[in-house]
Coordinates of C-alpha atoms in Angstrom, one line a residue:
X1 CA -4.2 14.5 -13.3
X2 CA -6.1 18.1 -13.4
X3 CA -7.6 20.0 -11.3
X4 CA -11.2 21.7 -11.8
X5 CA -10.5 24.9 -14.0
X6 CA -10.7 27.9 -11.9
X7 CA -12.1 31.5 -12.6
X8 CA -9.8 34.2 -12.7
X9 CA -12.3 36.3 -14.9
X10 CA -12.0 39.8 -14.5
X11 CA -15.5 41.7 -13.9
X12 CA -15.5 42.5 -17.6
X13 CA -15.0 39.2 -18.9
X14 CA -17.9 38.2 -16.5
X15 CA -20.5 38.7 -18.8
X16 CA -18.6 36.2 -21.6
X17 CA -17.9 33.6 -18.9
X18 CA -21.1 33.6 -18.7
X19 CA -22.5 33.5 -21.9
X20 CA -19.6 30.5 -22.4
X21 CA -21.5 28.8 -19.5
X22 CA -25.3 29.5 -21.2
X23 CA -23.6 27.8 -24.8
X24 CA -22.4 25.1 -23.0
X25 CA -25.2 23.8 -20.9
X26 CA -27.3 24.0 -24.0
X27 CA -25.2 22.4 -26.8
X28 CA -26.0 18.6 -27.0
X29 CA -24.8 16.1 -24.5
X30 CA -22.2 14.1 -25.8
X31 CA -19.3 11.6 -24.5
X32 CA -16.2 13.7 -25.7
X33 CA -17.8 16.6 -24.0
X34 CA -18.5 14.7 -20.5
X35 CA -14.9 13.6 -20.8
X36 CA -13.9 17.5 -20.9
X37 CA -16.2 18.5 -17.8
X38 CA -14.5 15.7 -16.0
X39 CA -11.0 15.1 -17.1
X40 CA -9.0 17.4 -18.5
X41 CA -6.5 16.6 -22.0
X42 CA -3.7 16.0 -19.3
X43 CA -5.7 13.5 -17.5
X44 CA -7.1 11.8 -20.2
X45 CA -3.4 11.5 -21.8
X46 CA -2.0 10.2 -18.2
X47 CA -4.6 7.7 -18.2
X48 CA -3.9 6.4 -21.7
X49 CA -0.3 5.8 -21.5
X50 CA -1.5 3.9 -18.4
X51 CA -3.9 1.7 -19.7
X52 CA -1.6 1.3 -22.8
X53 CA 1.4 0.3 -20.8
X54 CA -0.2 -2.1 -18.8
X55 CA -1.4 -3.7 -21.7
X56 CA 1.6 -4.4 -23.4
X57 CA 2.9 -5.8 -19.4
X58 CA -0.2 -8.5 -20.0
X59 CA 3.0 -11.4 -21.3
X60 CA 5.3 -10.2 -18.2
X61 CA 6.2 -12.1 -15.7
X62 CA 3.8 -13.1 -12.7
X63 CA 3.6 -14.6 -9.5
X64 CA 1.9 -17.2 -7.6
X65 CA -0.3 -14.6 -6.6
X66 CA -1.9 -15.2 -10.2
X67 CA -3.2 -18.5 -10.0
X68 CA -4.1 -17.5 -6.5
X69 CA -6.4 -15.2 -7.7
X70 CA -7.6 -17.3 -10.7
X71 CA -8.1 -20.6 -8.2
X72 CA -10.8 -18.2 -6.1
X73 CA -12.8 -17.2 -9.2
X74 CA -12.6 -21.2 -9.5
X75 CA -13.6 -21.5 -6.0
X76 CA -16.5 -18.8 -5.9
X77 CA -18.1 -20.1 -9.1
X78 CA -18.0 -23.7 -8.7
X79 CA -18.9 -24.3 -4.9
X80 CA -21.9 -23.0 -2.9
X81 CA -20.7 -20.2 -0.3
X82 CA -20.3 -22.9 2.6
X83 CA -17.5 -24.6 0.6
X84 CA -15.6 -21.5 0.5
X85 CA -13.7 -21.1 3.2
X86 CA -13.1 -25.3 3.8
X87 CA -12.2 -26.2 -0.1
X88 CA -8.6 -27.3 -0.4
X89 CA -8.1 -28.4 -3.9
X90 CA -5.7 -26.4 -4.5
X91 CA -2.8 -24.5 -1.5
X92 CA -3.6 -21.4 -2.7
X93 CA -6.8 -21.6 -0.3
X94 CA -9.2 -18.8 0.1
X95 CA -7.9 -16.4 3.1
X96 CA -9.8 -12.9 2.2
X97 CA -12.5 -11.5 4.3
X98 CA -16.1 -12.4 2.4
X99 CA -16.1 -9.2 0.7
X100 CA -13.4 -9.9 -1.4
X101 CA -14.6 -13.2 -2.0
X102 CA -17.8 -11.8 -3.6
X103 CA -15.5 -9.2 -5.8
X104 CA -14.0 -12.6 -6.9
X105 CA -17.8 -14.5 -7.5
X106 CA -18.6 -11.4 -9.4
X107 CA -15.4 -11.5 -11.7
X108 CA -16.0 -14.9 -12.2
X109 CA -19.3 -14.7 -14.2
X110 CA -17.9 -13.4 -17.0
X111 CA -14.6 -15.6 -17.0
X112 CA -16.9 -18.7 -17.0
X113 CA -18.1 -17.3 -20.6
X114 CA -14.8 -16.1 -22.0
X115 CA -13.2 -19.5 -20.9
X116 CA -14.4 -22.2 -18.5
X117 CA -11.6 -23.9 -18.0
X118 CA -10.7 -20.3 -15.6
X119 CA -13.6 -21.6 -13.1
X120 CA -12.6 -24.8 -13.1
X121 CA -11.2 -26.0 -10.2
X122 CA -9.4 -28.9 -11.3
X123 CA -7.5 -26.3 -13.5
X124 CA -4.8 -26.0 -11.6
X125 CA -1.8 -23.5 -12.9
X126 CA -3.8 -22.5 -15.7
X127 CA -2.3 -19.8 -17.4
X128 CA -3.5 -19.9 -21.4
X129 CA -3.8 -16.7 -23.0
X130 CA -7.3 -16.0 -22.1
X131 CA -7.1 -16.3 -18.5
X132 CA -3.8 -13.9 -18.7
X133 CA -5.5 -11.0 -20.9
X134 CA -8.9 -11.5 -18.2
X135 CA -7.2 -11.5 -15.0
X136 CA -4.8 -8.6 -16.2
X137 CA -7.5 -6.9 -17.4
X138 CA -9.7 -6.9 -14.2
X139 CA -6.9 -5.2 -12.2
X140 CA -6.7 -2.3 -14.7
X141 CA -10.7 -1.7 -14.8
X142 CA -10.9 -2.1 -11.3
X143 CA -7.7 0.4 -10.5
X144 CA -10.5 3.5 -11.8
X145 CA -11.6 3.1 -8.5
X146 CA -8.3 4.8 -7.4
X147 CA -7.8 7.2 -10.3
X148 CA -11.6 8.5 -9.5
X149 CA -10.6 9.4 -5.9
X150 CA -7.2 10.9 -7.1
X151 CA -9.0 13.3 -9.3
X152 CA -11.7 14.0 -6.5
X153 CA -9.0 14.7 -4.3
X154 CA -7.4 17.5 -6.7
X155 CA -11.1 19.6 -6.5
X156 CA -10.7 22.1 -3.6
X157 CA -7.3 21.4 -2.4
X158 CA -5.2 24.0 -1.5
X159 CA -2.7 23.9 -4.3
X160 CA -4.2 22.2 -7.3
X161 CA -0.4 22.0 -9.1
X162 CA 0.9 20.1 -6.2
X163 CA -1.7 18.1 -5.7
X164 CA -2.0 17.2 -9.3
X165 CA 0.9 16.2 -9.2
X166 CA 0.8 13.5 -6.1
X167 CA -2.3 12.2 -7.9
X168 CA -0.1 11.2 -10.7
X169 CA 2.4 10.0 -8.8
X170 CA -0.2 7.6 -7.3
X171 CA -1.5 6.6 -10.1
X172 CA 1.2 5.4 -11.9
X173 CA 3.3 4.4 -8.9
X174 CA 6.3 1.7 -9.1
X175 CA 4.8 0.0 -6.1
X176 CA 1.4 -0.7 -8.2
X177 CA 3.0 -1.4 -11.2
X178 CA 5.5 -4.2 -9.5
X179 CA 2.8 -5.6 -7.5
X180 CA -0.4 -5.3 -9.1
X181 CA 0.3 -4.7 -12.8
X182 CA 3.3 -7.7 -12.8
X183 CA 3.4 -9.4 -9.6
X184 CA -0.6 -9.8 -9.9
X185 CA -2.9 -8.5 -7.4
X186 CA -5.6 -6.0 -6.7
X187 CA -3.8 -3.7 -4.8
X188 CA -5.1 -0.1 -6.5
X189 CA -8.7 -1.3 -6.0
X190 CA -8.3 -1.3 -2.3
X191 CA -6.1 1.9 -1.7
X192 CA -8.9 3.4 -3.9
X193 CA -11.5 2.3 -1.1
X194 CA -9.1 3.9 1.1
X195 CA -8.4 6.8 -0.3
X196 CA -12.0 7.3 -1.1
X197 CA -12.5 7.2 2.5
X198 CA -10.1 9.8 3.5
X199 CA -11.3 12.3 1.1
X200 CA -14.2 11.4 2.7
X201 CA -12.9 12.5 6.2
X202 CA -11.1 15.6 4.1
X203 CA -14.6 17.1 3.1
X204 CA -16.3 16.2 6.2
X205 CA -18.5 13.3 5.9
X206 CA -17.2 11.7 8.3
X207 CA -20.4 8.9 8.4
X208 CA -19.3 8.1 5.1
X209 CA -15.5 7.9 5.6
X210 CA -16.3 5.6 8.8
X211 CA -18.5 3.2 6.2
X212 CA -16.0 3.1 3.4
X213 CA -13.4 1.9 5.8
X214 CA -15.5 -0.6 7.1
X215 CA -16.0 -1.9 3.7
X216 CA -12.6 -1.8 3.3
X217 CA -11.7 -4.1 6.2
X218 CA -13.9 -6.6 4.6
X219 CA -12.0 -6.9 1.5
X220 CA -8.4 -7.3 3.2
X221 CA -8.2 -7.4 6.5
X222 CA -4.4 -5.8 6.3
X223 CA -5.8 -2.3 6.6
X224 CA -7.1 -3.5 10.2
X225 CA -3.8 -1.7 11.1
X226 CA -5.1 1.7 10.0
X227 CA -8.2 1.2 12.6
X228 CA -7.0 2.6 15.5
X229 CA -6.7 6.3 14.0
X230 CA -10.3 5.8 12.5
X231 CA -11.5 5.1 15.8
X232 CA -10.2 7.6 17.6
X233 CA -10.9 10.1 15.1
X234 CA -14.5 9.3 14.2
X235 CA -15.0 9.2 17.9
X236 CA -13.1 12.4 18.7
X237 CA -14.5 14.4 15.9
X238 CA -17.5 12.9 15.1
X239 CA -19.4 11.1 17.9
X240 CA -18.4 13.7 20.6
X241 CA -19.0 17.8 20.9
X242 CA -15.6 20.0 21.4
X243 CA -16.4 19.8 25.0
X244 CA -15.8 16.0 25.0
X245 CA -19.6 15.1 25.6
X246 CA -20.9 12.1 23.5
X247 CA -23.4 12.8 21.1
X248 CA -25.6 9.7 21.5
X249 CA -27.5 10.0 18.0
X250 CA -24.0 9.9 16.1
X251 CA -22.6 7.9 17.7
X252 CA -25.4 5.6 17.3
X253 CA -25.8 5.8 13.4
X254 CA -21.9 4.8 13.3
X255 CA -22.0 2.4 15.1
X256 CA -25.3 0.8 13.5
X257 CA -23.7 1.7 9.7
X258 CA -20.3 -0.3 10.7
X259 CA -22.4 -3.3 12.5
X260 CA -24.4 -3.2 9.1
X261 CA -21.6 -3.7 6.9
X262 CA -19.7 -6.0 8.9
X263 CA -23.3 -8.1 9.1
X264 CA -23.2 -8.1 5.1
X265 CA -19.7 -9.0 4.9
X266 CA -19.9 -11.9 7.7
X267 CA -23.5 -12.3 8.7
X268 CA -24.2 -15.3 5.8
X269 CA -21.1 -17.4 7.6
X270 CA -22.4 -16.7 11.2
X271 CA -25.8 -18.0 10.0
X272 CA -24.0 -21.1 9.0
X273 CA -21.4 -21.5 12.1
X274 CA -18.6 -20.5 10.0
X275 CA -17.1 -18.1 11.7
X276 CA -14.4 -19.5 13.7
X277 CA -13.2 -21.5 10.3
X278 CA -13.2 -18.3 8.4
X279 CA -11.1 -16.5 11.1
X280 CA -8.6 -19.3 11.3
X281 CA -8.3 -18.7 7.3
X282 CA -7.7 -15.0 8.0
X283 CA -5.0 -15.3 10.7
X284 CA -2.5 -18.2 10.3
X285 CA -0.6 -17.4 13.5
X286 CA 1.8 -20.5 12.5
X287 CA 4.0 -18.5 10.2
X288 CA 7.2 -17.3 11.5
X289 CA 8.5 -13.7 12.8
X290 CA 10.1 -13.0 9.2
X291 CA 8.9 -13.3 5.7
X292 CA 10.9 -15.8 3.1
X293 CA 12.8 -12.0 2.2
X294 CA 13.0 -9.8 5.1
X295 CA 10.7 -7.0 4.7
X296 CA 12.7 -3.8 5.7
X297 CA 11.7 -3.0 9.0
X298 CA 12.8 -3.3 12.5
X299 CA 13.1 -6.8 12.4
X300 CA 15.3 -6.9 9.5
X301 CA 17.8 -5.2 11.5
X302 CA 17.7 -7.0 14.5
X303 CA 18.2 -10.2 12.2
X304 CA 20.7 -9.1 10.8
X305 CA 22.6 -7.8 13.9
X306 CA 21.8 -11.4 15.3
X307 CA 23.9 -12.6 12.3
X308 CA 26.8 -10.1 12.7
X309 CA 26.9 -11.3 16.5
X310 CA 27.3 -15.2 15.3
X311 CA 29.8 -14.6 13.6
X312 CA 31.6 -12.1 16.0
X313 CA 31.2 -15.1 18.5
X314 CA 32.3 -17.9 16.0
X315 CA 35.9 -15.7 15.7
X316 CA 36.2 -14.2 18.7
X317 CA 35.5 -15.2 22.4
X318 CA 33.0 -12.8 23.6
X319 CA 31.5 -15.1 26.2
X320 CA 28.1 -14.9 24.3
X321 CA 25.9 -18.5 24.7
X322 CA 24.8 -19.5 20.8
X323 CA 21.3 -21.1 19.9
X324 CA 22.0 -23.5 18.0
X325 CA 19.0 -23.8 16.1
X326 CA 19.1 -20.3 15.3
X327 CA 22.6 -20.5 14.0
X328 CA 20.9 -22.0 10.0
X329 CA 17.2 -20.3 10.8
X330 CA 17.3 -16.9 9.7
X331 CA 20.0 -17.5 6.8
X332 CA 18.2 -20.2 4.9
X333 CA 15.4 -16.9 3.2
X334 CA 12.5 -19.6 3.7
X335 CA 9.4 -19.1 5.6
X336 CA 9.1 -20.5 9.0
X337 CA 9.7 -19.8 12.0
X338 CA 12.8 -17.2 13.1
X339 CA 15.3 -18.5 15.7
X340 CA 17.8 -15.9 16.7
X341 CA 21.1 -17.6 17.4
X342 CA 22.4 -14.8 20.0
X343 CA 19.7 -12.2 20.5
X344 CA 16.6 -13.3 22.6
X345 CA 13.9 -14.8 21.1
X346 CA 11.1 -12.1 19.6
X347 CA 7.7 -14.0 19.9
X348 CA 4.2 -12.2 18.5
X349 CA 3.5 -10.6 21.7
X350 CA 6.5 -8.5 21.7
X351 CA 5.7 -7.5 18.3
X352 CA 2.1 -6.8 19.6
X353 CA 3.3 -4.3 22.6
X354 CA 6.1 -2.7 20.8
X355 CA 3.5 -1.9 17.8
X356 CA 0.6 -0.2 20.5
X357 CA 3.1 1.7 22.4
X358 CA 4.2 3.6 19.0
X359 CA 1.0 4.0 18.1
X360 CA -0.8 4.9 21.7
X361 CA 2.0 7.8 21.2
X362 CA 0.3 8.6 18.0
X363 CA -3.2 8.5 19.1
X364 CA -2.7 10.5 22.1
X365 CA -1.9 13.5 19.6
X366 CA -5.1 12.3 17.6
X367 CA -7.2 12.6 20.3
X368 CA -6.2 16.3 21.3
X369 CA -5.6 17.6 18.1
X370 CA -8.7 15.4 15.8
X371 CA -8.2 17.5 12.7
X372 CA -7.8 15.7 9.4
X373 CA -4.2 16.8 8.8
X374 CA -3.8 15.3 12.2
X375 CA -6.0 12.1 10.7
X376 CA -4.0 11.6 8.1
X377 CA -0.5 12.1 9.6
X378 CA -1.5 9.7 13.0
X379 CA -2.9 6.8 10.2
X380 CA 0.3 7.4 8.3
X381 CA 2.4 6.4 11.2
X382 CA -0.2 3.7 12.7
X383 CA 0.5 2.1 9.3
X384 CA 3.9 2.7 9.6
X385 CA 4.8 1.5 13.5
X386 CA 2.6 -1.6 12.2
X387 CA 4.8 -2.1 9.3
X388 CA 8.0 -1.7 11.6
X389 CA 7.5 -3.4 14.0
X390 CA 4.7 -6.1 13.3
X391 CA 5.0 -10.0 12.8
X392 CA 5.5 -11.8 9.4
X393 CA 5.6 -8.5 8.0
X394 CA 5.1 -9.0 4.2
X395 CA 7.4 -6.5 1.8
X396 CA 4.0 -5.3 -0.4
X397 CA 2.8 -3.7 2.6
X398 CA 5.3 -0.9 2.9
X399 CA 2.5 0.7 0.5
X400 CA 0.3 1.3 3.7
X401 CA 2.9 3.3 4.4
X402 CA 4.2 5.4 0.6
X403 CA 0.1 5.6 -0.3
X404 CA -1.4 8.3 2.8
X405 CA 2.3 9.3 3.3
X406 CA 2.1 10.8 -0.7
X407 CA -1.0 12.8 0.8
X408 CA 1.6 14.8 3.4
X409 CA 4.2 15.2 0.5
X410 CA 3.9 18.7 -0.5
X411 CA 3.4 20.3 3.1
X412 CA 7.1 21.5 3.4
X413 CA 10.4 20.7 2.4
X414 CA 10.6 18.3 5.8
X415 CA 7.5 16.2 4.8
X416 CA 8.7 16.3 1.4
X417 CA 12.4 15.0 2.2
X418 CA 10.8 12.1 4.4
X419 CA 8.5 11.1 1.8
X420 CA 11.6 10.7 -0.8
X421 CA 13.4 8.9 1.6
X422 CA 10.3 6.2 2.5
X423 CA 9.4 6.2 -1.3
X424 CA 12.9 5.3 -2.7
X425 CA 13.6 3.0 -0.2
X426 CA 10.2 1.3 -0.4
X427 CA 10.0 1.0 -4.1
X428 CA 13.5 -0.7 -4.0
X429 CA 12.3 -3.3 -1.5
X430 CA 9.6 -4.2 -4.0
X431 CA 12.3 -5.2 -6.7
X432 CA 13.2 -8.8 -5.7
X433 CA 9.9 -9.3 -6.5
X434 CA 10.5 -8.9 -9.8
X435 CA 13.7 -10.9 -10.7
X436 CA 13.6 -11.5 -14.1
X437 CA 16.0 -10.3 -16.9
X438 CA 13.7 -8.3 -19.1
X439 CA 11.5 -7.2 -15.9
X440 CA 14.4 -6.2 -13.9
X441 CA 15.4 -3.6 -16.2
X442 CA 11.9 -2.6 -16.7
X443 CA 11.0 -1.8 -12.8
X444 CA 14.4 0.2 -12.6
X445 CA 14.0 2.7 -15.6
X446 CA 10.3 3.1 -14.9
X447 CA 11.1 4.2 -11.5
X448 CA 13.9 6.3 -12.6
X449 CA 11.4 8.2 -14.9
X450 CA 8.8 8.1 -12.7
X451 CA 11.3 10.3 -9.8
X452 CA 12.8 12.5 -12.0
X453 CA 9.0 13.4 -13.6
X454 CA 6.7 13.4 -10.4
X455 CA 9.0 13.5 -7.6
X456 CA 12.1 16.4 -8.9
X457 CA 9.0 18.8 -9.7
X458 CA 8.0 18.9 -6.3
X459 CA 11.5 19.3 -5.6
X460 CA 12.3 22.6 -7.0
X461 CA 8.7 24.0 -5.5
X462 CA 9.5 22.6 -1.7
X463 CA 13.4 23.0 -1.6
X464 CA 14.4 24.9 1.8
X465 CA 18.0 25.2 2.4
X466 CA 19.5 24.1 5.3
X467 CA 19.1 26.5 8.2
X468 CA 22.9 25.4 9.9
X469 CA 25.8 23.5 9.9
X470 CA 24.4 20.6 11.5
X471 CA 21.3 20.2 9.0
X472 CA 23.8 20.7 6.2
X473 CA 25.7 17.4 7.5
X474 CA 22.5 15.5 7.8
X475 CA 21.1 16.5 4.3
X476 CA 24.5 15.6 3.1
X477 CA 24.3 11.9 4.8
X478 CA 20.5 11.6 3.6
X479 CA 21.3 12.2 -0.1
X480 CA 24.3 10.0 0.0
X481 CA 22.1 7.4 1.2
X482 CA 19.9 7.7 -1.5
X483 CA 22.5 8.1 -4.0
X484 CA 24.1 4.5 -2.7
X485 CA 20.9 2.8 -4.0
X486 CA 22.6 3.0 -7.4
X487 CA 25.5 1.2 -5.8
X488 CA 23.2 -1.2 -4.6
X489 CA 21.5 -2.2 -7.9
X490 CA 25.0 -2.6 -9.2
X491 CA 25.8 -5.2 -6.2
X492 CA 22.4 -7.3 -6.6
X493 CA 22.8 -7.7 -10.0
X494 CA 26.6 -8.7 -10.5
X495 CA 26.6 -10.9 -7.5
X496 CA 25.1 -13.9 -8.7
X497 CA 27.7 -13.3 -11.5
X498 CA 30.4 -12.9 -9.2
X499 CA 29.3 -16.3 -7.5
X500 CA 28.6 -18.6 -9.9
X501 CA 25.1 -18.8 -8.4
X502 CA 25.8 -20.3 -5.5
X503 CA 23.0 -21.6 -3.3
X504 CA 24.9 -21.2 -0.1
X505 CA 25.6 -17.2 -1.4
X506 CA 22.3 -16.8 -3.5
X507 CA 20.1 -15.0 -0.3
X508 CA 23.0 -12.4 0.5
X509 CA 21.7 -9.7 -2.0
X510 CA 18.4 -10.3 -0.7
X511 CA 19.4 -9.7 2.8
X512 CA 21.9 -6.9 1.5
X513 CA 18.3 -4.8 0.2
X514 CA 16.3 -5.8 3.0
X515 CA 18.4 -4.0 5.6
X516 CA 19.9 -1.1 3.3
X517 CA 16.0 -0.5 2.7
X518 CA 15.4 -0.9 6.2
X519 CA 17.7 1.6 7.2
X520 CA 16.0 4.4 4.8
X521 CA 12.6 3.7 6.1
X522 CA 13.5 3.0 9.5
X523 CA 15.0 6.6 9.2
X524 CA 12.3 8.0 7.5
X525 CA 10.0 6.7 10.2
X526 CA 11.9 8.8 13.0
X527 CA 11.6 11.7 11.0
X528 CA 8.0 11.2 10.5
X529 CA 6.9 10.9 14.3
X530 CA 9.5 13.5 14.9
X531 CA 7.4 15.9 12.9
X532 CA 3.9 15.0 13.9
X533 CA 4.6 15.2 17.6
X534 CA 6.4 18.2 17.4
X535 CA 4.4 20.5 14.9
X536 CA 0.8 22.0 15.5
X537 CA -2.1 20.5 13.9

């Protein structure tokens, strides 16, 4: 990614910069030379060893998420909307707000010429050729959406180079790659809503960063987390003078543009009495406290300390009572519902308080200091207390956390050292996603490369040596942690070697990641709210 070519004409030069300009504006429009006014020879090459990569991923592995995807084209095309949300030929039922649903109706159009059988809803577990090469090819058209805000976002910041280079980070980040570009889903489509709307709040339209979010909660719902620091900051610094007095006509057209899309988005099932059927879609409450693999949070560590205590109660007598039904729960890696055998019970409720109290913390800060730095640091860490400490926390969505944190990267060597330690420890959490032979070793170079280009750069630029003893110790501890994922990679991939694949053994690696990773982000979380309560904004 490049930024806008600055001037740095002398004032004789002035009148050839000039007469460049005059040449240009009158020699004949052409595509080549609307690629050069846009993107630059480094952005054009980044985004052709993108789109050429991800072709040659189109015969990698993929998920369930795949024929989830393809059954809702199936769905959208071949039943009238008021089927949508009640059809059940297939599990992989539709549970994305409407918006997303009509992205799907309008993929499926052409899919129903390229190959019917993709629409078909009796087609279950389809997966020729044709369907592959479409499906895979829709993420990587619809992923411009992000690489357009990444470049709008280089124009006008404050240190083109730096921000060039977390643009390219971005865009060819693990986590996409893993998720969308292998995994299957549309993950770089919707962080480029989001990030559309941030730079939206960055040059001031706030109006328009409120709408774009909206939309954006009508194509996945997960981003509801990030809602709190939109509200308080579209309220703060939008819908209210620097006295604190409401400004009634802004407030007003906010309020009127969200109702409006949010009326677009859900008004058709309303009309129809749908509503309450869609929202059960939307929010299974059923499903247990932990994810089949533990996402690396809070939880995951509280889990696993559960399991430490069984067994410190199975060997010695500490006087501690066992649950019984806890004592095969949270070691069978299964979704369902999470029974602690020694630790209390943690029901949704506790995950609910424990979430707003973080995040009241980070609001409060909002609210007196409603300046976008602030913005994007408080929505960072709503994203991130949600991701901690939330319920049925899935691993993909530590990227509401790596994608706004990227935006803070390059601010000092603090921000940048918490951002390496979220990133590397995120990324790695995504890897048991991808457990295939030829896959595995593909996710682990490309992430290599992708640190030691993108991330060791910014390195050498932000680098600040330690100002005392103590901060030399805790530097020391930090880079040892990150030097132990090595280690790590080593363990999860001999173990089922060691073992003979045994079934009783096989979810110890998983569990072995989940709270090494948890660890690193759990860490990187402190250091985060340390920052942002501490510093001026």
């Amino acid at each position: 990614m490049s930024a806008v070519k600055q001037s740095h004409s002398l004032p004789a030069d002035e009148q050839d910069d000039s007469q460049k300009h005059a040449l240009k504006s009158t020699s004949p429009w052409t595509f080549s030379n609307f690629l050069g006014d846009v993107l630059s020879h480094s952005d054009i090459d980044i985004l052709l060893f993108s789109t050429v990569f991800k072709f040659l991923l189109f015969p990698a592995y993929h998920s369930t998420d795949f024929e989830v995807h393809r059954n809702w084209l199936a769905i959208t095309h071949s039943l009238p909307i008021s089927q949508w949300y009640y059809d059940t030929t297939s599990e992989w039922t539709l549970d994305y707000p409407p918006f997303f649903a009509y992205f799907e109706k309008l993929m499926s159009i052409p899919a129903s010429f390229i190959d019917p059988k993709i629409v078909d809803l009796q087609s279950l577990q389809y997966d020729a050729w044709t369907v592959i090469v479409y499906q895979r090819l829709t993420v990587i058209i619809s992923e411009l959406v992000l690489g357009a805000a990444l470049l709008r976002f280089i124009r006008d910041s404050v240190d083109p180079s730096r921000q060039r280079i977390l643009s390219a980070s971005l865009f060819l980040h693990p986590g996409f790659l893993i998720i969308d570009h292998i995994h299957f889903q549309y993950n770089g489509f919707m962080f480029g809503i989001l990030l559309w709307s941030i730079l939206m709040a960055r040059e001031g339209r706030k109006l328009a960063s409120g709408i774009l979010f909206a939309v954006l909660l009508n194509f996945k719902h997960i981003y509801m987390y990030l809602a709190p620091a939109y509200f308080v900051y579209l309220l703060r610094s939008y819908c209210m003078s620097p006295a604190g007095a409401i400004i009634p006509t802004r407030f007003i057209s906010l309020a009127n543009s969200v109702l409006l899309v949010f009326l677009a988005s859900l008004g058709p099932f309303m009309l129809m009495g749908q509503l309450p059927q869609l929202l059960s879609r939307l929010f299974p409450f059923t499903r247990g406290l932990n994810h089949a693999y533990w996402a690396p949070n809070a939880w995951a560590l509280v889990t696993a300390a559960d399991r430490l205590l069984l067994q410190l109660v199975k060997h010695l007598d500490v006087g501690l009572a066992v649950n019984e039904p806890g004592v095969a729960s949270t070691s069978r890696g299964l979704v369902g519902d999470t029974v602690f055998a020694v630790i209390p019970n943690i029901k949704p409720v506790h995950t609910f308080i424990v979430t707003i109290i973080f995040q009241m913390v980070y609001l409060i800060k909002l609210w007196r200091a409603p300046t976008y730095k602030s913005f994007v640091a408080a929505l960072t860490l709503c994203g991130y207390a949600s991701y901690m400490f939330g319920w049925h926390v899935h691993e993909k969505a530590v990227l509401l956390v790596l994608v706004p944190l990227t935006l803070m990267a390059s601010e000092n060597y603090a921000y940048y050292k918490t951002f390496v330690i979220a990133s590397i420890a995120g990324i790695f959490s995504l890897f048991p996603l991808i457990f295939t032979p030829a896959e595995t070793l593909l996710k682990v170079v490309y992430s290599l490369i992708w640190g030691g280009t993108l991330l060791y750069p910014l390195h050498k630029q932000l680098y600040e040596f330690p100002s005392s003893l103590s901060w030399v110790m805790l530097e020391s501890f930090e880079n040892a942690y990150l030097y132990g994922f090595a280690l790590l990679q080593v363990v999860v991939t001999l173990f089922p070697l060691m073992t003979g694949g045994n079934p009783d053994t096989e979810f110890l690696p998983l569990m072995a990641t989940s709270v090494y990773c948890a660890v690193g982000l759990l860490w990187s979380f402190i250091r985060l709210s340390t920052l942002y309560i501490t510093q001026q904004y």
